[in-house]
Coordinates of C-alpha atoms (C1' of nucleotides) in Angstrom, one line a residue:
Chain E
M1 CA 109.7 -73.4 -158.5
A2 CA 110.9 -71.5 -161.5
E3 CA 113.2 -73.9 -163.5
Q4 CA 115.7 -72.5 -166.6
K5 CA 115.7 -74.2 -170.0
L6 CA 119.9 -75.2 -168.4
R7 CA 120.2 -78.8 -168.0
L8 CA 122.6 -80.2 -165.6
H9 CA 123.4 -83.3 -164.9
D10 CA 124.3 -82.9 -161.1
T11 CA 125.7 -86.1 -159.0
L12 CA 123.2 -86.3 -156.2
S13 CA 120.4 -87.6 -157.9
G14 CA 123.3 -89.1 -161.4
D15 CA 120.5 -87.4 -163.1
L16 CA 121.0 -84.6 -165.5
R17 CA 118.3 -82.0 -164.7
P18 CA 116.8 -78.6 -164.6
L19 CA 119.1 -76.0 -163.2
A20 CA 115.6 -75.3 -160.3
L21 CA 115.9 -71.9 -158.3
E22 CA 114.5 -70.8 -155.9
R23 CA 114.1 -66.8 -156.0
P24 CA 113.4 -67.0 -160.4
G25 CA 116.8 -65.1 -161.1
E26 CA 118.3 -65.8 -158.1
V27 CA 121.2 -68.5 -158.4
R28 CA 123.8 -68.8 -156.0
V29 CA 127.4 -70.8 -156.7
Y30 CA 129.5 -72.1 -154.9
C31 CA 132.8 -73.6 -156.4
C32 CA 135.7 -75.6 -153.4
G33 CA 138.5 -73.2 -154.6
P34 CA 141.8 -74.6 -153.8
T35 CA 144.0 -74.9 -151.1
T36 CA 147.3 -72.3 -151.2
Y37 CA 150.1 -73.9 -150.0
D38 CA 151.9 -74.3 -154.1
D39 CA 151.4 -73.4 -157.4
A40 CA 147.8 -74.4 -159.0
H41 CA 148.3 -77.1 -161.7
V42 CA 146.3 -77.8 -164.7
G43 CA 143.6 -79.5 -163.3
H44 CA 143.0 -77.1 -160.6
A45 CA 142.5 -74.5 -164.0
R46 CA 139.3 -77.0 -164.4
A47 CA 138.0 -77.3 -161.7
A48 CA 137.4 -72.7 -161.6
L49 CA 136.9 -73.5 -165.1
A50 CA 133.7 -75.1 -165.4
P51 CA 131.8 -72.9 -162.7
D52 CA 133.0 -69.6 -164.7
V53 CA 131.4 -71.3 -167.6
L54 CA 127.6 -71.6 -165.7
V55 CA 128.1 -68.9 -164.4
R56 CA 128.4 -66.6 -167.7
Y57 CA 125.5 -68.5 -169.7
L58 CA 123.5 -67.9 -166.2
R59 CA 124.7 -64.0 -165.9
W60 CA 124.2 -63.6 -170.4
R61 CA 120.8 -65.2 -170.0
G62 CA 119.5 -62.0 -168.0
L63 CA 120.3 -63.9 -163.8
H64 CA 121.1 -62.6 -161.1
V65 CA 124.2 -65.0 -159.6
T66 CA 125.9 -65.0 -156.6
Y67 CA 129.1 -67.2 -157.4
V68 CA 131.6 -67.7 -154.4
R69 CA 135.2 -69.7 -154.1
N70 CA 136.4 -70.0 -151.5
I71 CA 140.6 -70.9 -150.1
T72 CA 141.4 -72.9 -147.8
D73 CA 144.1 -71.1 -146.0
V74 CA 144.6 -73.3 -143.2
D75 CA 145.7 -76.8 -143.7
D76 CA 147.7 -79.3 -142.3
K77 CA 149.3 -78.7 -145.7
I78 CA 150.5 -75.6 -145.7
L79 CA 151.6 -75.5 -142.2
A80 CA 154.3 -78.6 -143.3
R81 CA 155.0 -76.4 -146.1
A82 CA 156.1 -73.4 -144.9
K83 CA 158.4 -75.5 -141.4
Q84 CA 160.2 -77.0 -144.9
S85 CA 159.9 -72.6 -145.7
G86 CA 160.8 -71.6 -143.3
E87 CA 157.8 -69.2 -143.3
E88 CA 153.9 -68.4 -141.0
P89 CA 151.9 -70.7 -142.4
T90 CA 149.6 -67.1 -143.0
T91 CA 152.7 -65.2 -145.6
L92 CA 152.8 -69.1 -147.5
S93 CA 149.6 -69.5 -148.3
A94 CA 148.3 -65.6 -149.1
R95 CA 151.5 -65.4 -151.0
M96 CA 149.8 -68.7 -152.4
A97 CA 146.0 -67.1 -152.2
E98 CA 147.8 -64.4 -155.0
R99 CA 149.4 -66.3 -157.6
Y100 CA 146.4 -68.7 -157.4
Q101 CA 144.2 -65.7 -158.4
A102 CA 147.0 -64.4 -161.0
D103 CA 146.1 -68.1 -162.7
I104 CA 142.8 -68.6 -162.6
G105 CA 142.0 -64.3 -164.0
A106 CA 144.8 -65.2 -165.8
L107 CA 142.6 -68.1 -167.8
G108 CA 139.9 -65.6 -167.8
C109 CA 138.0 -66.3 -165.2
S110 CA 135.6 -63.6 -163.4
A111 CA 136.8 -63.1 -160.5
P112 CA 134.1 -64.6 -158.0
D113 CA 131.5 -62.5 -155.7
V114 CA 133.1 -63.7 -152.9
E115 CA 136.5 -64.9 -152.3
P116 CA 136.4 -66.3 -149.0
K117 CA 139.7 -67.1 -146.5
V118 CA 139.0 -69.9 -143.6
S119 CA 141.3 -67.6 -142.0
E120 CA 138.3 -64.6 -142.2
H121 CA 135.8 -67.1 -140.2
I122 CA 136.6 -69.2 -137.8
A123 CA 134.2 -67.6 -135.2
D124 CA 131.3 -68.8 -138.6
I125 CA 133.6 -72.1 -137.8
V126 CA 132.9 -72.6 -134.3
A127 CA 130.3 -71.7 -134.8
L128 CA 129.1 -74.4 -136.6
V129 CA 130.6 -77.5 -135.0
E130 CA 129.6 -75.6 -131.9
R131 CA 125.9 -76.3 -133.1
L132 CA 126.8 -80.0 -134.0
V133 CA 128.1 -80.5 -131.2
A134 CA 124.7 -79.7 -129.3
N135 CA 122.3 -81.6 -131.5
G136 CA 124.4 -84.8 -131.3
A137 CA 126.5 -84.8 -134.8
G138 CA 129.6 -84.3 -133.1
Y139 CA 131.2 -84.7 -130.2
V140 CA 134.6 -83.8 -128.2
V141 CA 137.6 -85.4 -127.3
D142 CA 139.9 -84.7 -124.1
L143 CA 143.5 -85.8 -125.3
G144 CA 144.4 -83.7 -121.8
G145 CA 147.2 -81.1 -121.6
G146 CA 143.6 -78.8 -122.2
V147 CA 143.8 -80.1 -125.1
R148 CA 140.3 -81.1 -127.6
D149 CA 139.2 -82.0 -130.6
V150 CA 136.0 -83.0 -132.1
Y151 CA 134.7 -85.3 -134.5
F152 CA 131.8 -85.1 -136.7
A153 CA 129.6 -88.9 -136.0
V154 CA 129.1 -91.0 -139.2
R155 CA 126.2 -92.5 -137.7
A156 CA 124.2 -89.9 -136.4
F157 CA 123.7 -89.0 -139.4
P158 CA 121.8 -91.4 -142.0
G159 CA 121.9 -90.0 -145.1
Y160 CA 125.1 -89.8 -144.5
G161 CA 127.2 -92.2 -148.2
K162 CA 124.0 -90.6 -150.6
L163 CA 126.5 -88.5 -153.0
S164 CA 128.4 -90.6 -153.0
K165 CA 126.5 -93.5 -153.7
R166 CA 128.6 -95.6 -150.2
K167 CA 127.5 -97.9 -147.9
L168 CA 129.0 -97.3 -144.3
E169 CA 130.0 -100.9 -144.6
D170 CA 131.2 -100.4 -147.9
L171 CA 133.4 -97.6 -146.1
R172 CA 134.3 -99.5 -143.4
V173 CA 135.8 -102.1 -145.4
G174 CA 139.0 -99.7 -146.6
A175 CA 139.2 -97.5 -143.5
R176 CA 141.9 -97.0 -141.2
I177 CA 141.9 -98.1 -138.1
E178 CA 144.6 -96.0 -136.4
A179 CA 146.0 -97.9 -132.6
N180 CA 145.3 -94.8 -130.1
D181 CA 141.6 -94.1 -132.4
K182 CA 140.0 -90.9 -130.5
K183 CA 137.6 -91.7 -132.8
R184 CA 134.1 -93.4 -131.1
D185 CA 134.3 -94.7 -135.0
P186 CA 136.4 -94.9 -137.7
L187 CA 135.4 -93.1 -140.3
D188 CA 134.6 -89.8 -138.2
F189 CA 136.7 -87.3 -139.0
A190 CA 137.6 -84.2 -137.7
L191 CA 135.7 -81.3 -137.0
W192 CA 137.8 -79.1 -135.6
K193 CA 141.8 -80.7 -133.8
G194 CA 143.0 -79.5 -131.0
C195 CA 147.2 -78.1 -131.3
A196 CA 148.8 -77.0 -128.4
E197 CA 149.5 -73.5 -127.2
T198 CA 152.4 -73.3 -129.1
E199 CA 151.1 -74.3 -132.5
W200 CA 149.5 -72.3 -135.8
G201 CA 145.6 -72.4 -134.4
W202 CA 142.5 -70.7 -133.2
P203 CA 141.2 -70.1 -129.8
S204 CA 137.6 -71.8 -129.7
P205 CA 135.4 -74.0 -126.5
W206 CA 138.1 -75.8 -126.4
G207 CA 140.5 -74.8 -126.9
K208 CA 143.3 -74.5 -128.7
G209 CA 143.0 -75.6 -132.6
R210 CA 142.4 -75.5 -136.3
P211 CA 139.5 -77.1 -138.0
G212 CA 139.0 -80.1 -140.1
W213 CA 139.3 -80.0 -142.9
H214 CA 135.7 -79.9 -144.5
I215 CA 134.5 -77.5 -142.1
E216 CA 135.1 -74.8 -144.0
C217 CA 133.1 -75.1 -147.4
S218 CA 129.8 -76.0 -144.3
A219 CA 130.6 -72.8 -143.2
M220 CA 131.9 -70.5 -145.4
S221 CA 129.5 -71.7 -147.7
A222 CA 126.4 -71.4 -145.4
R223 CA 127.2 -67.7 -144.7
Y224 CA 126.8 -66.3 -147.7
L225 CA 125.0 -67.9 -149.9
G226 CA 122.2 -70.1 -146.5
H227 CA 121.5 -73.5 -146.3
G228 CA 120.1 -75.0 -150.1
F229 CA 122.0 -73.6 -152.8
E230 CA 121.5 -74.1 -156.3
V231 CA 124.9 -75.0 -157.2
H232 CA 128.4 -76.7 -155.6
A233 CA 130.8 -77.6 -158.2
G234 CA 134.6 -79.2 -157.5
G235 CA 136.2 -81.8 -158.6
M236 CA 135.3 -85.8 -158.7
D237 CA 138.1 -86.4 -155.8
L238 CA 136.1 -84.1 -153.9
V239 CA 132.2 -86.1 -154.6
F240 CA 134.0 -88.5 -151.5
P241 CA 135.0 -87.9 -148.6
H242 CA 135.3 -83.6 -148.8
H243 CA 131.7 -83.2 -150.1
E244 CA 130.3 -85.4 -148.9
N245 CA 131.5 -84.6 -145.3
E246 CA 129.9 -80.8 -146.4
I247 CA 126.3 -82.9 -146.9
A248 CA 126.1 -84.8 -143.7
Q249 CA 127.5 -81.2 -141.8
C250 CA 124.8 -79.1 -143.2
E251 CA 122.0 -81.2 -143.3
A252 CA 122.5 -82.4 -139.2
A253 CA 123.5 -79.3 -138.3
H254 CA 119.7 -78.1 -140.4
P255 CA 117.8 -81.1 -139.6
G256 CA 114.1 -80.5 -141.6
E257 CA 115.0 -78.1 -144.2
G258 CA 116.5 -80.0 -146.9
D259 CA 119.2 -80.6 -149.4
F260 CA 121.7 -78.5 -148.1
V261 CA 122.5 -77.8 -151.9
R262 CA 120.3 -78.3 -155.5
T263 CA 122.3 -80.2 -157.9
W264 CA 126.1 -81.3 -157.3
I265 CA 128.4 -80.7 -160.4
H266 CA 131.3 -82.2 -160.5
N267 CA 134.3 -81.6 -163.0
G268 CA 136.5 -84.9 -164.2
F269 CA 140.5 -85.3 -164.4
V270 CA 143.4 -84.0 -166.6
N271 CA 145.0 -86.6 -167.0
V272 CA 148.9 -87.6 -168.3
D273 CA 149.7 -90.6 -169.5
K274 CA 146.7 -91.2 -168.5
E275 CA 146.7 -90.9 -165.1
K276 CA 145.3 -88.2 -162.6
M277 CA 147.6 -85.2 -162.7
A278 CA 148.5 -84.9 -158.5
K279 CA 150.4 -83.5 -156.5
S280 CA 150.7 -86.5 -154.5
L281 CA 151.9 -89.1 -158.4
G282 CA 154.3 -86.1 -159.2
N283 CA 153.5 -85.2 -162.7
F284 CA 151.8 -82.1 -162.6
V285 CA 152.3 -79.1 -164.4
T286 CA 151.9 -75.9 -162.7
I287 CA 149.1 -73.1 -164.4
R288 CA 151.9 -71.2 -164.5
D289 CA 154.3 -73.8 -166.6
V290 CA 152.0 -73.5 -169.2
Y291 CA 152.2 -69.7 -169.7
Q292 CA 154.9 -69.5 -169.8
R293 CA 154.7 -71.4 -173.0
Y294 CA 151.3 -70.3 -173.9
D295 CA 148.5 -68.2 -174.2
P296 CA 146.6 -68.6 -171.2
E297 CA 143.7 -67.3 -174.0
A298 CA 145.6 -71.3 -175.3
L299 CA 145.3 -73.4 -172.1
R300 CA 141.6 -72.4 -171.8
Y301 CA 140.5 -72.9 -175.6
F302 CA 141.6 -76.6 -175.2
L303 CA 140.5 -77.4 -171.3
L304 CA 137.8 -75.9 -173.2
T305 CA 137.8 -78.5 -176.4
V306 CA 137.0 -81.4 -173.5
H307 CA 133.8 -81.8 -172.7
Y308 CA 133.5 -80.4 -167.8
R309 CA 132.7 -84.4 -167.4
G310 CA 134.9 -86.4 -169.2
P311 CA 138.7 -86.8 -168.3
I312 CA 141.1 -84.7 -170.7
A313 CA 144.7 -85.3 -172.0
F314 CA 147.5 -82.9 -171.4
E315 CA 150.2 -84.0 -172.9
T316 CA 153.8 -83.0 -172.3
D317 CA 156.6 -83.6 -175.5
K318 CA 160.1 -82.6 -174.8
R319 CA 161.6 -81.7 -177.5
E320 CA 165.1 -82.2 -178.9
D321 CA 166.1 -78.5 -178.7
G322 CA 164.5 -78.5 -174.6
R323 CA 161.7 -76.8 -175.7
V324 CA 158.8 -78.7 -173.8
V325 CA 155.7 -78.3 -176.0
F326 CA 152.2 -78.9 -174.6
E327 CA 150.5 -80.3 -178.2
G328 CA 146.9 -80.2 -177.1
V329 CA 147.6 -76.5 -176.2
A330 CA 149.9 -75.3 -178.5
E331 CA 146.7 -76.2 -181.1
A332 CA 144.0 -74.6 -179.0
E333 CA 146.7 -71.0 -179.6
R334 CA 146.9 -71.8 -183.2
R335 CA 142.7 -71.9 -183.4
I336 CA 143.0 -68.4 -180.6
D337 CA 145.7 -67.0 -182.9
Y338 CA 142.6 -67.8 -186.2
L339 CA 139.6 -66.2 -183.8
Y340 CA 141.2 -63.1 -182.9
A341 CA 142.4 -62.5 -186.9
V342 CA 138.9 -63.0 -187.7
L343 CA 137.9 -59.9 -185.1
E344 CA 140.1 -58.2 -187.1
R345 CA 139.2 -59.3 -190.5
L346 CA 135.2 -58.6 -190.4
G347 CA 136.2 -55.5 -188.9
E348 CA 138.0 -54.2 -191.7
L349 CA 135.0 -54.7 -193.7
A350 CA 132.2 -53.3 -191.4
A351 CA 134.2 -50.7 -191.0
T352 CA 133.9 -50.2 -195.0
A353 CA 130.7 -50.5 -193.7
S354 CA 128.6 -46.6 -195.0
E355 CA 125.1 -47.7 -195.3
P356 CA 124.7 -50.1 -192.3
G357 CA 121.3 -51.1 -194.1
A358 CA 122.2 -52.1 -197.2
K359 CA 121.9 -55.8 -198.0
A360 CA 121.7 -58.2 -201.2
K361 CA 120.6 -61.1 -201.6
E362 CA 123.1 -63.8 -201.9
L363 CA 124.7 -63.1 -198.8
D364 CA 121.4 -64.1 -197.3
A365 CA 122.7 -67.7 -196.1
Y366 CA 125.8 -65.4 -193.8
A367 CA 122.8 -63.8 -192.4
K368 CA 121.1 -66.9 -191.8
V369 CA 124.9 -67.6 -189.5
F370 CA 124.5 -65.1 -187.4
A371 CA 121.0 -65.2 -186.9
G372 CA 121.7 -68.1 -185.6
A373 CA 124.4 -67.9 -183.5
S374 CA 122.6 -67.0 -180.3
E375 CA 120.6 -69.2 -180.3
R376 CA 122.5 -71.7 -181.1
L377 CA 125.5 -71.6 -178.6
A378 CA 122.4 -71.8 -175.8
A379 CA 121.4 -74.9 -176.4
A380 CA 125.1 -76.1 -176.9
L381 CA 125.4 -74.6 -172.9
E382 CA 121.7 -75.6 -171.7
D383 CA 123.1 -79.0 -172.5
D384 CA 125.2 -79.4 -169.4
L385 CA 127.6 -77.1 -170.7
N386 CA 128.4 -78.6 -173.9
T387 CA 131.5 -76.7 -174.5
P388 CA 132.8 -78.6 -177.4
A389 CA 128.9 -77.7 -178.9
A390 CA 129.7 -75.1 -178.1
L391 CA 133.2 -74.4 -179.7
A392 CA 131.9 -75.9 -182.9
V393 CA 129.9 -72.9 -183.1
V394 CA 131.6 -70.2 -182.7
A395 CA 133.3 -72.2 -185.8
E396 CA 131.4 -72.3 -187.7
L397 CA 130.9 -68.0 -187.3
A398 CA 134.6 -68.0 -187.6
K399 CA 134.3 -69.2 -190.8
T400 CA 131.3 -67.9 -192.6
G401 CA 133.0 -64.5 -191.1
N402 CA 135.9 -64.8 -193.5
E403 CA 134.0 -66.4 -196.2
L404 CA 132.0 -63.6 -196.5
C405 CA 135.2 -61.9 -196.4
D406 CA 136.2 -62.8 -198.8
V407 CA 133.2 -62.9 -200.8
A408 CA 133.9 -58.7 -200.4
Q409 CA 137.1 -58.9 -201.5
K410 CA 137.3 -61.2 -205.2
R411 CA 134.2 -58.9 -205.7
K412 CA 135.0 -55.9 -205.0
K413 CA 135.1 -53.6 -207.9
D414 CA 130.3 -54.3 -207.1
A415 CA 129.9 -51.9 -204.7
R416 CA 126.4 -52.7 -204.1
L417 CA 128.0 -55.6 -202.4
V418 CA 130.8 -54.1 -200.8
A419 CA 128.4 -52.4 -198.9
A420 CA 126.1 -55.6 -198.4
A421 CA 129.0 -57.6 -196.9
G422 CA 130.2 -54.8 -195.3
A423 CA 127.5 -54.3 -193.4
L424 CA 126.5 -57.3 -192.4
A425 CA 130.3 -57.9 -191.4
R426 CA 128.9 -56.1 -188.4
T427 CA 126.7 -58.0 -187.5
G428 CA 128.6 -61.2 -188.1
K429 CA 131.8 -59.0 -185.7
A430 CA 129.1 -59.1 -182.9
A431 CA 127.8 -62.1 -182.6
L432 CA 131.5 -63.8 -182.9
R433 CA 132.1 -61.4 -180.0
G434 CA 129.3 -62.1 -178.5
A435 CA 129.8 -65.9 -178.6
L436 CA 133.6 -65.5 -178.0
D437 CA 132.4 -63.6 -174.4
V438 CA 130.1 -66.6 -173.2
L439 CA 132.8 -68.6 -172.8
G440 CA 135.6 -65.7 -172.5
L441 CA 138.0 -66.1 -175.3
C442 CA 139.2 -63.4 -176.7
H443 CA 138.5 -60.8 -174.4
S444 CA 142.3 -59.0 -175.4
D445 CA 142.4 -55.9 -177.8
A446 CA 143.4 -57.8 -180.9
S447 CA 146.7 -55.7 -181.2
A448 CA 147.1 -56.7 -177.2
Y449 CA 147.0 -60.3 -177.9
T450 CA 149.3 -60.1 -181.3
V451 CA 152.3 -58.7 -179.2
R452 CA 152.2 -60.3 -176.3
S453 CA 152.5 -63.7 -178.2
Q454 CA 154.8 -62.8 -180.5
A455 CA 157.2 -61.8 -178.3
R456 CA 156.6 -63.9 -176.1
R457 CA 156.7 -67.2 -179.0
L458 CA 160.0 -65.5 -180.0
A459 CA 161.8 -65.3 -176.7
A460 CA 161.2 -69.4 -177.2
L461 CA 162.8 -69.6 -180.2
G462 CA 165.8 -67.2 -179.5
V463 CA 165.1 -65.0 -182.3
A464 CA 165.2 -60.5 -181.8
A465 CA 163.1 -59.1 -184.4
A466 CA 164.9 -57.3 -185.7
D467 CA 167.1 -59.8 -187.3
I468 CA 164.1 -61.0 -189.0
D469 CA 163.0 -57.2 -190.1
R470 CA 165.9 -56.5 -191.3
K471 CA 165.9 -60.6 -193.6
V472 CA 162.6 -59.5 -194.8
D473 CA 163.7 -56.2 -196.2
E474 CA 166.5 -57.2 -197.4
R475 CA 164.2 -60.3 -198.7
L476 CA 162.0 -56.8 -200.0
A477 CA 164.5 -55.2 -201.7
A478 CA 164.9 -59.0 -203.6
R479 CA 161.1 -59.6 -204.7
G480 CA 161.1 -55.4 -205.8
A481 CA 164.1 -56.0 -208.7
K482 CA 162.6 -59.1 -209.2
D483 CA 165.5 -61.3 -207.9
F484 CA 162.9 -64.5 -206.4
T485 CA 165.4 -67.1 -206.1
R486 CA 167.0 -65.4 -203.8
A487 CA 163.7 -64.0 -202.6
D488 CA 162.6 -67.8 -201.7
A489 CA 165.5 -68.4 -200.4
L490 CA 164.9 -65.6 -197.5
R491 CA 161.7 -66.9 -196.9
A492 CA 163.4 -70.3 -196.3
E493 CA 165.7 -68.9 -194.0
L494 CA 163.2 -67.5 -191.6
G495 CA 161.0 -69.9 -192.2
A496 CA 163.7 -72.2 -191.0
L497 CA 164.0 -70.4 -187.9
G498 CA 159.9 -70.6 -187.6
I499 CA 159.2 -67.3 -189.4
E500 CA 156.2 -66.8 -191.8
V501 CA 155.9 -64.2 -194.0
A502 CA 153.0 -63.4 -195.9
D503 CA 153.1 -61.0 -198.8
S504 CA 150.7 -59.1 -199.7
P505 CA 150.6 -55.8 -202.6
T506 CA 151.6 -52.6 -199.5
G507 CA 154.6 -55.6 -199.1
S508 CA 155.4 -58.0 -196.7
T509 CA 154.6 -59.0 -193.0
W510 CA 155.8 -61.3 -191.0
R511 CA 154.5 -63.8 -187.8
V512 CA 155.6 -66.2 -185.8
G513 CA 154.1 -69.2 -185.5
V514 CA 152.8 -71.6 -182.1
V515 CA 155.2 -74.1 -181.4
Chain O
rG1 C1' 135.9 -106.3 -152.4
rG2 C1' 132.8 -102.0 -153.2
rU3 C1' 130.5 -97.2 -156.4
rG4 C1' 132.0 -93.8 -160.8
rA5 C1' 133.8 -92.0 -165.2
rG6 C1' 135.3 -94.4 -169.8
rG7 C1' 136.7 -97.1 -174.8
rU8 C1' 134.1 -92.6 -181.8
rA9 C1' 136.9 -93.0 -188.3
rG10 C1' 145.5 -90.8 -189.6
rC11 C1' 145.2 -87.3 -184.3
rC12 C1' 141.2 -84.7 -181.0
rA13 C1' 135.8 -84.5 -179.2
rA14 C1' 130.2 -83.5 -179.8
rG15 C1' 126.4 -87.1 -180.4
rC16 C1' 123.5 -90.8 -176.7
rG17 C1' 116.5 -94.5 -180.5
rG18 C1' 115.4 -91.7 -187.1
rU19 C1' 119.1 -85.8 -192.7
rU20 C1' 127.6 -88.2 -189.9
rA21 C1' 128.8 -81.3 -184.6
rG22 C1' 133.5 -78.9 -185.1
rG23 C1' 139.3 -79.2 -184.2
rC24 C1' 144.1 -80.7 -186.1
rA25 C1' 146.8 -83.3 -189.6
rA26 C1' 146.9 -84.8 -194.5
rU27 C1' 146.5 -84.4 -200.1
rG28 C1' 143.5 -82.2 -204.4
rG29 C1' 141.8 -77.0 -205.6
rU30 C1' 141.0 -71.7 -205.2
rU31 C1' 144.4 -67.2 -204.7
rU32 C1' 150.3 -65.7 -205.5
rG33 C1' 155.9 -64.6 -208.8
rC34 C1' 156.0 -69.1 -205.5
rA35 C1' 154.4 -68.5 -200.7
rA36 C1' 151.7 -68.1 -196.4
rA37 C1' 146.8 -67.2 -194.8
rA38 C1' 141.7 -67.7 -196.2
rC39 C1' 138.6 -70.7 -198.2
rC40 C1' 136.4 -75.6 -201.2
rA41 C1' 136.4 -80.3 -201.3
rU42 C1' 138.4 -85.6 -200.0
rC43 C1' 139.7 -88.0 -195.9
rA44 C1' 134.0 -90.2 -193.0
rU45 C1' 128.3 -95.3 -194.3
rA46 C1' 133.1 -94.6 -187.6
rC47 C1' 131.1 -95.7 -183.4
rG48 C1' 135.5 -101.8 -178.0
rC49 C1' 133.4 -107.2 -178.4
rG50 C1' 129.3 -110.7 -178.5
rG51 C1' 124.4 -111.2 -178.2
rG52 C1' 119.2 -109.2 -177.7
rU53 C1' 115.1 -105.3 -178.3
rU54 C1' 113.5 -102.5 -183.0
rC55 C1' 110.6 -100.7 -189.0
rG56 C1' 115.5 -99.3 -187.6
rA57 C1' 120.6 -98.3 -182.6
rA58 C1' 127.4 -95.3 -182.3
rU59 C1' 122.9 -94.0 -179.1
rC60 C1' 118.5 -99.2 -175.1
rC61 C1' 118.4 -104.9 -173.0
rC62 C1' 122.3 -108.3 -171.3
rG63 C1' 127.4 -111.0 -171.2
rU64 C1' 132.1 -109.4 -171.7
rC65 C1' 136.4 -107.2 -172.5
rC66 C1' 140.3 -103.3 -171.9
rU67 C1' 141.6 -98.1 -169.6
rC68 C1' 141.5 -94.7 -165.4
rA69 C1' 139.0 -92.9 -161.0
rC70 C1' 136.8 -92.8 -156.0
rC71 C1' 137.3 -95.7 -151.5
rU72 C1' 143.9 -92.4 -147.7
rC73 C1' 145.1 -85.8 -148.6
rC74 C1' 144.0 -84.6 -153.9
rA75 C1' 140.6 -80.4 -158.5

RNA sequence: GGUGAGGUAGCCAAGCGGUUAGGCAAUGGUUUGCAAAACCAUCAUACGCGGGUUCGAAUCCCGUCCUCACCUCCA
């Protein structure tokens, strides 16, 4: 069995352990995707991001990854929401699925290789339920009128509770025992939920119905990844009961075939005022809400500043003028601005390089930083996907890159040094670019990013670019006439609007700061 | 009650037995007509509290306080 340098914190064993592959060079990853009845919030973004970083790292290391992230488009919540809006459940879930894909795609998460939908895998689900019934792990309950439910018998699976470290007795205490309970044991959960002929459902050996909540992931992961795949990801709230039940279903269906999954990774929550962001608490901020105010790249950077297993605080602040500020994301966007600026600066310096092999001893320190970055980045990510440490590597590269540019500028009359700096800038840019790629950051063209972010910020401020241009021109004229009092007054005026003006030998430029 | 996560300098956040990651803010510099950006320096002998183990602990052990989460739908 091939062992990787990458170590992940596995929920089942509770340990940090090296990633073990069944087949050399191949990694299978499954991530529990959304139930598509509403727009995704920042918590969903985080849950999609953790496996994305994993997949990017693995591919960077040359491994072949099969990444599956499902869409649960059949669910009672979808049905309930559709009834409210008068929409067909399938139409609603399809629409929400598209919005999810757009939101997560904009976050810079690469699309999964397979994105299976429950509605397209009913046959797989039915077959799995049949198998469980045949194994004695599932049982059918006749509700009369041709309606039947199928339940999983928790007692039939001895390992039940091993993932969430729960004992059956402990669970029993909190279990809600309904009157008229159809289940043999209160802890048993539905594999198939029968429904009336007129309701939303699919035909099955037990009559019309819909799959239970957990069975879809068991069926679809088995379909695309088989039994015993490498990594299964999801939010910490899925540990129990969702993933516990997935294990029960898959291992009961494949007795003697070993563990369903080799490594379980679970991401921590996004908190608002120290509480978990959740639909039920009503304290959620949708990804779209964030994108309205900030660049998707900023949200990604923000989420990467904290290790995926820990909690991350999402602070919302409403300003006097009514603008909503997400401070952490705003700070992240300033970093994204900075990183794009460094990439551009290095690019400009590299473009002056006429001698690709030029070297200067006084630049050795910079060269060393660039050369070692990739190794440091790998070490950070190999330590249970330590993205904050990875971002420190990015920061080091960016700072060094800027320093190199500063040196080249200060000593621009030294042709030998400038030639060497130009050549080294190419290396530096490649190193930074490479690190950013692994983290999925700054994937836009720098000028495209600038255009879109400036436009969004201007819109947020309610200021027209033409008005700014006019004032900047006016100020330039004042400066030309050495009327600095007037020029400074204009700068202050622009500053009050949130516009930063920068003077250079070739004229004046302006930008809108992150607000 | 059971189970799990966490409490690190003004703020955010790595580190998890042995030369104080990184970022933000602030202050002082280099630069600038003045600024901005960029870079440098300071802030930083910080690790909830009390014991213990060790040559050495933020890191290990015991106790204790606080926060959050899961046990019901939840990323």
